[in-house]
Short mmCIF file of C-alpha atoms and ligand atoms in Angstrom, two decimals:
data_model
loop_
_atom_site.label_atom_id
_atom_site.label_comp_id
_atom_site.label_asym_id
_atom_site.label_seq_id
_atom_site.Cartn_x
_atom_site.Cartn_y
_atom_site.Cartn_z
CA UNK A 824 -8.41 -56.56 135.37
CA UNK A 825 -4.80 -55.36 134.96
CA UNK A 826 -3.33 -55.90 131.52
CA UNK A 827 -0.44 -58.07 132.72
CA UNK A 828 -2.75 -60.46 134.60
CA UNK A 829 -5.22 -60.50 131.70
CA UNK A 830 -2.51 -61.41 129.16
CA UNK A 831 -1.32 -64.27 131.35
CA UNK A 832 -4.81 -65.62 132.00
CA UNK A 833 -5.96 -65.38 128.39
CA UNK A 834 -5.75 -68.85 126.78
CA UNK A 835 -3.20 -68.37 124.00
CA UNK A 836 -1.98 -70.31 120.97
CA UNK A 837 1.70 -70.33 119.97
CA UNK A 838 2.18 -71.05 116.28
CA UNK A 839 5.74 -69.81 115.70
CA UNK A 840 8.32 -70.98 118.25
CA UNK A 841 11.70 -72.52 117.39
CA UNK A 842 12.65 -75.09 120.02
CA UNK A 843 16.34 -74.20 120.22
CA UNK A 844 15.57 -70.48 120.36
CA UNK A 845 12.98 -70.95 123.10
CA UNK A 846 15.24 -72.33 125.83
CA UNK A 847 15.15 -70.25 129.00
CA UNK A 848 18.29 -69.66 131.02
CA UNK A 849 17.10 -72.09 133.69
CA UNK A 850 16.46 -74.77 131.06
CA UNK A 851 19.93 -74.20 129.63
CA UNK A 852 21.51 -74.55 133.06
CA UNK A 853 19.54 -77.76 133.61
CA UNK A 854 20.82 -79.14 130.28
CA UNK A 855 24.37 -78.09 131.09
CA UNK A 856 24.20 -79.94 134.42
CA UNK A 857 22.80 -82.99 132.71
CA UNK A 858 25.68 -83.04 130.20
CA UNK A 859 28.19 -82.44 133.01
CA UNK A 860 26.80 -85.43 134.94
CA UNK A 861 27.61 -87.51 131.88
CA UNK A 862 31.08 -85.96 131.53
CA UNK A 863 30.08 -84.09 128.38
CA UNK A 864 29.76 -80.43 129.37
CA UNK A 865 32.22 -78.06 127.82
CA UNK A 866 30.19 -74.90 128.31
CA UNK A 867 30.62 -72.04 130.76
CA UNK A 868 28.11 -69.52 132.06
CA UNK A 869 29.82 -66.81 130.01
CA UNK A 870 29.03 -68.92 126.97
CA UNK A 871 25.34 -69.00 128.01
CA UNK A 872 25.27 -65.21 128.44
CA UNK A 873 25.96 -64.84 124.73
CA UNK A 874 22.62 -66.54 124.03
CA UNK A 875 20.43 -63.51 124.69
CA UNK A 876 19.79 -60.72 122.21
CA UNK A 877 17.90 -58.12 124.21
CA UNK A 878 16.75 -54.60 123.46
CA UNK A 879 19.71 -52.38 122.55
CA UNK A 880 22.03 -55.31 121.79
CA UNK A 881 24.28 -54.32 118.89
CA UNK A 882 23.81 -57.62 117.07
CA UNK A 883 21.51 -57.72 114.05
CA UNK A 884 19.52 -60.46 112.34
CA UNK A 885 22.57 -61.89 110.56
CA UNK A 886 24.58 -62.11 113.83
CA UNK A 887 21.65 -63.69 115.58
CA UNK A 888 22.07 -66.95 113.69
CA UNK A 889 25.38 -67.58 115.48
CA UNK A 890 23.74 -67.78 118.89
CA UNK A 891 21.75 -70.90 118.04
CA UNK A 892 25.01 -72.89 118.15
CA UNK A 893 24.95 -72.41 121.92
CA UNK A 894 21.57 -74.13 122.29
CA UNK A 895 22.56 -76.76 119.74
CA UNK A 896 25.59 -77.72 121.87
CA UNK A 897 23.20 -78.35 124.77
CA UNK A 898 20.53 -80.34 122.90
CA UNK A 899 22.88 -82.80 121.24
CA UNK A 900 21.82 -85.90 123.21
CA UNK A 901 18.43 -87.61 123.37
CA UNK A 902 18.27 -86.96 127.09
CA UNK A 903 18.91 -83.19 126.87
CA UNK A 904 16.71 -82.79 123.80
CA UNK A 905 13.84 -84.46 125.65
CA UNK A 906 14.44 -82.25 128.71
CA UNK A 907 14.64 -79.12 126.53
CA UNK A 908 11.32 -80.02 124.90
CA UNK A 909 9.55 -80.86 128.17
CA UNK A 910 10.80 -77.74 129.99
CA UNK A 911 9.85 -75.49 127.08
CA UNK A 912 6.33 -76.93 126.87
CA UNK A 913 5.95 -76.46 130.64
CA UNK A 914 7.07 -72.83 130.43
CA UNK A 915 4.56 -72.10 127.67
CA UNK A 916 1.84 -73.81 129.70
CA UNK A 917 2.73 -71.80 132.82
CA UNK A 918 2.39 -68.66 130.70
CA UNK A 919 -1.22 -69.54 129.81
CA UNK A 920 -0.58 -71.14 126.44
CA UNK A 921 -3.14 -73.87 125.70
CA UNK A 922 -1.84 -75.02 122.30
CA UNK A 923 1.60 -74.94 120.72
CA UNK A 924 3.04 -75.90 117.38
CA UNK A 925 6.71 -76.12 118.32
CA UNK A 926 9.10 -76.22 115.40
CA UNK A 927 12.61 -77.61 115.17
CA UNK A 928 15.26 -78.49 112.59
CA UNK A 929 16.10 -82.19 112.98
CA UNK A 930 19.85 -82.71 112.96
CA UNK A 931 22.32 -85.51 113.26
CA UNK A 932 24.69 -85.18 116.22
CA UNK A 933 27.45 -87.46 117.52
CA UNK A 934 24.80 -88.88 119.90
CA UNK A 935 21.68 -89.26 117.76
CA UNK A 936 20.44 -89.68 114.21
CA UNK A 937 17.96 -87.35 112.46
CA UNK A 938 15.29 -89.97 112.99
CA UNK A 939 16.06 -90.19 116.72
CA UNK A 940 15.92 -86.39 116.94
CA UNK A 941 12.34 -86.34 115.66
CA UNK A 942 11.32 -89.43 117.63
CA UNK A 943 12.67 -87.89 120.87
CA UNK A 944 10.58 -84.73 120.48
CA UNK A 945 7.48 -86.70 119.45
CA UNK A 946 7.81 -89.10 122.41
CA UNK A 947 8.25 -86.16 124.80
CA UNK A 948 5.11 -84.56 123.42
CA UNK A 949 3.21 -87.84 123.76
CA UNK A 950 4.40 -88.14 127.36
CA UNK A 951 3.14 -84.79 128.56
CA UNK A 952 0.01 -86.30 130.05
CA UNK A 953 0.60 -84.31 133.25
CA UNK A 954 0.27 -81.07 131.26
CA UNK A 955 -2.86 -79.49 129.84
CA UNK A 956 -1.08 -77.81 126.92
CA UNK A 957 -1.66 -79.50 123.54
CA UNK A 958 1.58 -79.76 121.58
CA UNK A 959 2.40 -80.55 117.96
CA UNK A 960 5.62 -80.50 115.93
CA UNK A 961 6.44 -78.61 112.76
CA UNK A 962 9.58 -79.97 111.10
CA UNK A 963 11.94 -77.19 109.96
CA UNK A 964 14.10 -77.12 106.87
CA UNK A 965 17.03 -74.72 107.17
CA UNK A 966 17.41 -72.63 104.01
CA UNK A 967 21.21 -72.83 104.36
CA UNK A 968 21.03 -76.58 103.84
CA UNK A 969 21.72 -78.33 100.53
CA UNK A 970 18.87 -79.57 98.35
CA UNK A 971 19.91 -83.12 99.22
CA UNK A 972 19.68 -82.43 102.97
CA UNK A 973 16.33 -80.68 102.52
CA UNK A 974 15.07 -83.77 100.67
CA UNK A 975 16.19 -85.97 103.56
CA UNK A 976 14.39 -83.77 106.13
CA UNK A 977 11.22 -83.74 104.01
CA UNK A 978 11.34 -87.55 103.76
CA UNK A 979 11.55 -87.83 107.55
CA UNK A 980 8.75 -85.32 108.01
CA UNK A 981 6.56 -87.38 105.66
CA UNK A 982 7.47 -90.63 107.44
CA UNK A 983 6.75 -89.20 110.89
CA UNK A 984 3.55 -87.51 109.77
CA UNK A 985 2.33 -90.92 108.58
CA UNK A 986 3.37 -92.47 111.91
CA UNK A 987 2.12 -89.70 114.22
CA UNK A 988 -0.41 -87.63 112.22
CA UNK A 989 -1.72 -85.87 115.36
CA UNK A 990 1.76 -84.74 116.42
CA UNK A 991 3.81 -84.07 113.27
CA UNK A 992 1.48 -81.66 111.52
CA UNK A 993 3.60 -79.38 109.35
CA UNK A 994 6.84 -78.44 107.65
CA UNK A 995 8.46 -75.03 107.43
CA UNK A 996 11.38 -73.15 105.88
CA UNK A 997 13.55 -71.03 108.17
CA UNK A 998 17.19 -70.10 108.79
CA UNK A 999 19.23 -67.09 107.71
CA UNK A 1000 17.08 -65.35 105.05
CA UNK A 1001 20.19 -63.94 103.35
CA UNK A 1002 21.26 -67.48 102.39
CA UNK A 1003 19.66 -69.86 99.89
CA UNK A 1004 16.78 -69.62 97.40
CA UNK A 1005 13.17 -70.51 98.07
CA UNK A 1006 12.92 -72.08 94.58
CA UNK A 1007 15.38 -74.82 95.55
CA UNK A 1008 13.09 -75.96 98.36
CA UNK A 1009 9.88 -76.11 96.34
CA UNK A 1010 10.27 -79.82 95.36
CA UNK A 1011 10.67 -81.16 98.95
CA UNK A 1012 7.97 -78.80 100.27
CA UNK A 1013 5.60 -79.92 97.51
CA UNK A 1014 6.22 -83.58 98.32
CA UNK A 1015 5.51 -82.88 101.99
CA UNK A 1016 2.34 -80.99 101.08
CA UNK A 1017 1.15 -83.87 98.88
CA UNK A 1018 1.70 -86.22 101.83
CA UNK A 1019 -0.67 -84.12 103.98
CA UNK A 1020 1.71 -81.82 105.85
CA UNK A 1021 0.70 -78.17 106.22
CA UNK A 1022 3.21 -75.50 105.25
CA UNK A 1023 4.49 -72.28 106.79
CA UNK A 1024 7.34 -70.22 105.35
CA UNK A 1025 9.55 -67.50 106.82
CA UNK A 1026 8.69 -64.81 104.34
CA UNK A 1027 9.95 -61.25 103.85
CA UNK A 1028 12.17 -61.27 106.94
CA UNK A 1029 14.57 -59.22 104.80
CA UNK A 1030 13.88 -57.28 101.62
CA UNK A 1031 13.43 -59.73 98.75
CA UNK A 1032 10.22 -58.85 96.85
CA UNK A 1033 10.73 -61.47 94.15
CA UNK A 1034 11.00 -64.25 96.70
CA UNK A 1035 8.00 -62.93 98.64
CA UNK A 1036 5.87 -63.19 95.49
CA UNK A 1037 7.15 -66.71 94.75
CA UNK A 1038 6.34 -67.72 98.31
CA UNK A 1039 2.84 -66.24 98.32
CA UNK A 1040 2.09 -67.88 94.96
CA UNK A 1041 3.09 -71.21 96.51
CA UNK A 1042 0.07 -70.69 98.81
CA UNK A 1043 1.47 -71.79 102.17
CA UNK A 1044 -1.10 -72.20 104.98
CA UNK A 1045 0.75 -69.46 106.91
CA UNK A 1046 3.81 -67.25 106.66
CA UNK A 1047 6.19 -66.11 109.40
CA UNK A 1048 7.20 -62.47 110.01
CA UNK A 1049 6.17 -60.80 106.73
CA UNK A 1050 8.25 -57.72 107.63
CA UNK A 1051 9.23 -56.50 104.16
CA UNK A 1052 5.98 -56.97 102.26
CA UNK A 1053 4.22 -53.63 102.69
CA UNK A 1054 5.78 -50.90 100.49
CA UNK A 1055 6.48 -48.83 103.63
CA UNK A 1056 8.92 -51.54 104.76
CA UNK A 1057 10.73 -52.20 101.49
CA UNK A 1058 8.05 -54.34 99.89
CA UNK A 1059 6.33 -53.74 96.57
CA UNK A 1060 2.65 -53.06 95.81
CA UNK A 1061 2.20 -56.33 93.91
CA UNK A 1062 3.38 -58.40 96.91
CA UNK A 1063 1.28 -56.46 99.41
CA UNK A 1064 -1.83 -56.76 97.23
CA UNK A 1065 -1.20 -60.47 96.80
CA UNK A 1066 -0.98 -60.92 100.58
CA UNK A 1067 -4.18 -58.93 101.19
CA UNK A 1068 -6.03 -60.86 98.51
CA UNK A 1069 -4.76 -64.30 99.51
CA UNK A 1070 -5.54 -63.72 103.22
CA UNK A 1071 -2.63 -65.96 104.21
CA UNK A 1072 -2.25 -65.63 108.01
CA UNK A 1073 0.95 -63.98 109.23
CA UNK A 1074 2.76 -65.18 112.38
CA UNK A 1075 3.83 -61.89 113.97
CA UNK A 1076 6.91 -61.78 116.21
CA UNK A 1077 7.09 -58.24 117.64
CA UNK A 1078 10.05 -58.49 120.03
CA UNK A 1079 12.06 -60.69 117.69
CA UNK A 1080 11.73 -58.13 114.89
CA UNK A 1081 12.68 -55.25 117.19
CA UNK A 1082 15.62 -57.02 118.86
CA UNK A 1083 17.09 -58.16 115.52
CA UNK A 1084 16.55 -54.63 114.14
CA UNK A 1085 14.34 -55.89 111.31
CA UNK A 1086 12.00 -53.20 112.70
CA UNK A 1087 13.39 -50.00 114.33
CA UNK A 1088 10.93 -50.09 117.26
CA UNK A 1089 7.54 -51.45 118.32
CA UNK A 1090 5.67 -48.34 117.13
CA UNK A 1091 6.74 -48.79 113.53
CA UNK A 1092 6.09 -52.51 113.45
CA UNK A 1093 4.02 -53.67 110.45
CA UNK A 1094 1.39 -55.09 112.86
CA UNK A 1095 -0.62 -51.93 112.20
CA UNK A 1096 -0.60 -52.28 108.43
CA UNK A 1097 -1.63 -55.94 108.61
CA UNK A 1098 -4.28 -55.39 111.29
CA UNK A 1099 -5.83 -52.43 109.47
CA UNK A 1100 -5.85 -54.31 106.16
CA UNK A 1101 -7.63 -57.25 107.86
CA UNK A 1102 -4.84 -59.67 107.02
CA UNK A 1103 -5.16 -62.57 109.53
CA UNK A 1104 -2.46 -62.35 112.19
CA UNK A 1105 -1.29 -64.51 115.07
CA UNK A 1106 0.95 -63.13 117.83
CA UNK A 1107 3.94 -65.41 118.44
CA UNK A 1108 7.29 -65.44 120.28
CA UNK A 1109 9.73 -66.83 117.65
CA UNK A 1110 12.64 -67.46 120.09
CA UNK A 1111 11.52 -66.60 123.61
CA UNK A 1112 14.90 -67.58 125.11
CA UNK A 1113 17.03 -65.60 122.68
CA UNK A 1114 14.77 -62.53 122.80
CA UNK A 1115 13.85 -62.74 126.51
CA UNK A 1116 10.10 -62.67 126.00
CA UNK A 1117 6.97 -64.77 126.55
CA UNK A 1118 3.71 -65.14 124.67
CA UNK A 1119 1.78 -63.17 127.32
CA UNK A 1120 4.41 -60.42 127.09
CA UNK A 1121 3.90 -60.24 123.31
CA UNK A 1122 0.14 -59.80 123.86
CA UNK A 1123 0.84 -57.10 126.43
CA UNK A 1124 3.26 -55.23 124.14
CA UNK A 1125 0.72 -55.44 121.33
CA UNK A 1126 -2.01 -54.00 123.57
CA UNK A 1127 0.20 -51.20 124.89
CA UNK A 1128 1.80 -50.25 121.57
CA UNK A 1129 -1.24 -50.37 119.31
CA UNK A 1130 -4.01 -49.63 121.82
CA UNK A 1131 -5.68 -53.02 121.39
CA UNK A 1132 -8.23 -53.40 124.18
CA UNK A 1133 -8.72 -56.64 126.12
CA UNK A 1134 -11.81 -57.80 124.21
CA UNK A 1135 -9.90 -57.40 120.92
CA UNK A 1136 -6.85 -59.23 122.34
CA UNK A 1137 -9.09 -62.14 123.28
CA UNK A 1138 -10.51 -62.16 119.75
CA UNK A 1139 -6.99 -62.19 118.32
CA UNK A 1140 -6.35 -65.35 120.30
CA UNK A 1141 -9.74 -66.77 119.27
CA UNK A 1142 -9.03 -66.15 115.58
CA UNK A 1143 -5.68 -68.00 115.89
CA UNK A 1144 -7.75 -71.21 116.31
CA UNK A 1145 -8.68 -70.92 112.63
CA UNK A 1146 -5.08 -71.15 111.50
CA UNK A 1147 -3.75 -74.11 113.47
CA UNK A 1148 -2.50 -77.14 111.58
CA UNK A 1149 -4.11 -79.75 113.88
CA UNK A 1150 -7.54 -79.01 112.41
CA UNK A 1151 -9.39 -81.50 114.64
CA UNK A 1152 -8.34 -79.51 117.74
CA UNK A 1153 -9.91 -76.30 116.41
CA UNK A 1154 -13.38 -76.65 117.91
CA UNK A 1155 -12.15 -77.60 121.35
CA UNK A 1156 -9.79 -74.60 121.45
CA UNK A 1157 -12.47 -72.23 120.18
CA UNK A 1158 -14.85 -73.43 122.89
CA UNK A 1159 -12.14 -72.73 125.47
CA UNK A 1160 -11.64 -69.19 124.17
CA UNK A 1161 -15.37 -68.50 123.88
CA UNK A 1162 -15.83 -69.71 127.46
CA UNK A 1163 -13.15 -67.29 128.63
CA UNK A 1164 -14.70 -64.44 126.63
CA UNK A 1165 -18.16 -65.13 128.08
CA UNK A 1166 -16.89 -65.54 131.62
CA UNK A 1167 -15.02 -62.24 131.49
CA UNK A 1168 -17.95 -60.58 129.67
CA UNK A 1169 -15.63 -59.33 126.91
C1 LIG B 2240 14.77 -67.51 110.61
C2 LIG B 2240 15.10 -68.67 112.56
C3 LIG B 2240 14.83 -67.50 113.33
O1 LIG B 2240 15.25 -75.42 114.66
O2 LIG B 2240 17.30 -75.74 116.03
N1 LIG B 2240 15.38 -69.65 113.43
N2 LIG B 2240 15.06 -68.66 111.22
N3 LIG B 2240 14.51 -66.36 111.25
C4 LIG B 2240 14.55 -66.30 112.61
N4 LIG B 2240 14.34 -65.09 113.21
C5 LIG B 2240 15.04 -64.61 114.34
N5 LIG B 2240 14.92 -67.83 114.62
C6 LIG B 2240 15.24 -69.15 114.67
O3 LIG B 2240 15.84 -73.71 116.40
C7 LIG B 2240 16.82 -72.79 116.00
C8 LIG B 2240 16.77 -72.57 114.50
O4 LIG B 2240 15.55 -71.90 114.13
C9 LIG B 2240 15.76 -71.03 113.03
C10 LIG B 2240 17.24 -71.09 112.69
O5 LIG B 2240 17.43 -72.01 111.64
C11 LIG B 2240 17.85 -71.63 113.98
O6 LIG B 2240 19.07 -72.30 113.80
P1 LIG B 2240 15.86 -75.28 116.02
O7 LIG B 2240 15.05 -75.93 117.10
#
């Protein structure tokens, strides 16, 4: 079977996708129309064009954090946030994704409270009975936020995990890695962990070996990116050895790292180092709207760049089942993958 078709058909798990970075152009237009119908649209198409950071774009990782304001302007009401969530889930499903842990930073807007933000996403996920994709929410803390605001987000995550344990499954730390200190977020993350939430941390997205070691010693269930951990990419031996020993799974975002210039090109991506060292990895999209990609495209790029054959790609997806936060869904997803592998004789 052709690689493109195979990557689309392969049942895939998305474990690192930011809601407001995942909006496609058609979803954004839909949200814009919805706001306009309510007399609230103040956005133009030129404004939407700024949203995409494609290959060769001159913007870097630091600039990239500006573009999220565009999506945030569109998801500021309960109605558009619900539509954004539903459309994004549908797009992942259409791309052959069978399970997603969507993440988002709850925020207060002129039209909703933090609590309503979370409730809106949760209710949309509960109402996707017409879809076969299984969806969960990871609550994000932005590392640019104050300790007080991080505490508030953690409290809501704990409250909503207690209310909807099958939907609100984790908490994560993201945002501009050049701002803030991991240490300041340890107390709220620890409280969330003690309440039963699983943890994933953006780790080593820029060079900061001390922070990488602090993060790995915190023993999150997963980390995101892990670009600057191997000494070849600005990391230090102690951090790399700690990662190899701890076997903490890494959410890999190939196109995101290339388009933000965290990695010069696909060929020098640290996928190789992680894969060869047997560190668990999961292929993810990060921000499929901003970086114009899809999960099947990330599998295809991985296969083409690193020569990973179809049977190994399928096993990458199978192994992702081990690292999901909704533990009770693991067996069902593994059965689905094993079925696919047997049927295709891989
Ligand atoms: C770190 C990122 C990110 O939460 O409003 N975000 N944080 N590194 C990245 N690499 C490119 N991509 C996205 O989605 C948008 C938010 O996700 C985080 C940023 O905090 C961004 O504002 P939500 O749904």
